[in-house]
Amino acid sequence: MKDYNKAKTADARIDIRVPSEIKQEITQEAKERGITVTELLLESYRMLKDVDIR
């Protein structure tokens, strides 16, 4: 998975507000997988996009 922050390839920013408990869960999950939070969220987005759950 590509780290967009380190690669300096990102040209946009998305800020989300979540409860601190959810932030901790997301951060921990990313740490366990050895990826950044950005990579984790993009990976999750791509998986949902491919499934088309509408």
PDB file of C-alpha atoms in Angstrom, residues 9-48:
ATOM      1  CA  THR A   9       1.738  12.519  -3.966  1.00  0.00           C
ATOM      2  CA  ALA A  10      -1.386  13.676  -2.148  1.00  0.00           C
ATOM      3  CA  ASP A  11      -2.983  16.791  -3.576  1.00  0.00           C
ATOM      4  CA  ALA A  12      -6.053  16.962  -1.340  1.00  0.00           C
ATOM      5  CA  ARG A  13      -6.910  16.633   2.317  1.00  0.00           C
ATOM      6  CA  ILE A  14      -9.946  15.182   4.089  1.00  0.00           C
ATOM      7  CA  ASP A  15     -10.548  15.918   7.762  1.00  0.00           C
ATOM      8  CA  ILE A  16     -13.032  13.817   9.702  1.00  0.00           C
ATOM      9  CA  ARG A  17     -14.282  14.246  13.237  1.00  0.00           C
ATOM     10  CA  VAL A  18     -14.801  11.119  15.312  1.00  0.00           C
ATOM     11  CA  PRO A  19     -15.111  10.339  19.015  1.00  0.00           C
ATOM     12  CA  SER A  20     -11.722   9.794  20.665  1.00  0.00           C
ATOM     13  CA  GLU A  21     -12.534   6.106  21.275  1.00  0.00           C
ATOM     14  CA  ILE A  22     -12.978   5.498  17.545  1.00  0.00           C
ATOM     15  CA  LYS A  23      -9.787   7.405  16.782  1.00  0.00           C
ATOM     16  CA  GLN A  24      -7.916   5.139  19.185  1.00  0.00           C
ATOM     17  CA  GLU A  25      -9.419   2.028  17.554  1.00  0.00           C
ATOM     18  CA  ILE A  26      -8.462   3.208  14.063  1.00  0.00           C
ATOM     19  CA  THR A  27      -4.958   4.173  15.160  1.00  0.00           C
ATOM     20  CA  GLN A  28      -4.452   0.822  16.891  1.00  0.00           C
ATOM     21  CA  GLU A  29      -5.719  -1.120  13.871  1.00  0.00           C
ATOM     22  CA  ALA A  30      -3.342   0.761  11.567  1.00  0.00           C
ATOM     23  CA  LYS A  31      -0.451   0.141  13.958  1.00  0.00           C
ATOM     24  CA  GLU A  32      -1.224  -3.598  14.123  1.00  0.00           C
ATOM     25  CA  ARG A  33      -1.244  -3.778  10.327  1.00  0.00           C
ATOM     26  CA  GLY A  34       1.951  -1.751  10.036  1.00  0.00           C
ATOM     27  CA  ILE A  35       0.372   0.967   7.895  1.00  0.00           C
ATOM     28  CA  THR A  36      -0.674   4.586   8.362  1.00  0.00           C
ATOM     29  CA  VAL A  37      -4.178   5.676   9.298  1.00  0.00           C
ATOM     30  CA  THR A  38      -4.480   7.224   5.823  1.00  0.00           C
ATOM     31  CA  GLU A  39      -3.600   3.903   4.196  1.00  0.00           C
ATOM     32  CA  LEU A  40      -6.082   2.054   6.412  1.00  0.00           C
ATOM     33  CA  LEU A  41      -8.937   4.417   5.565  1.00  0.00           C
ATOM     34  CA  LEU A  42      -8.142   4.368   1.833  1.00  0.00           C
ATOM     35  CA  GLU A  43      -7.957   0.564   1.873  1.00  0.00           C
ATOM     36  CA  SER A  44     -11.355   0.414   3.611  1.00  0.00           C
ATOM     37  CA  TYR A  45     -12.844   2.868   1.124  1.00  0.00           C
ATOM     38  CA  ARG A  46     -11.603   0.807  -1.830  1.00  0.00           C
ATOM     39  CA  MET A  47     -13.042  -2.402  -0.361  1.00  0.00           C
ATOM     40  CA  LEU A  48     -16.463  -0.795   0.175  1.00  0.00           C
TER      41      LEU A  48
END
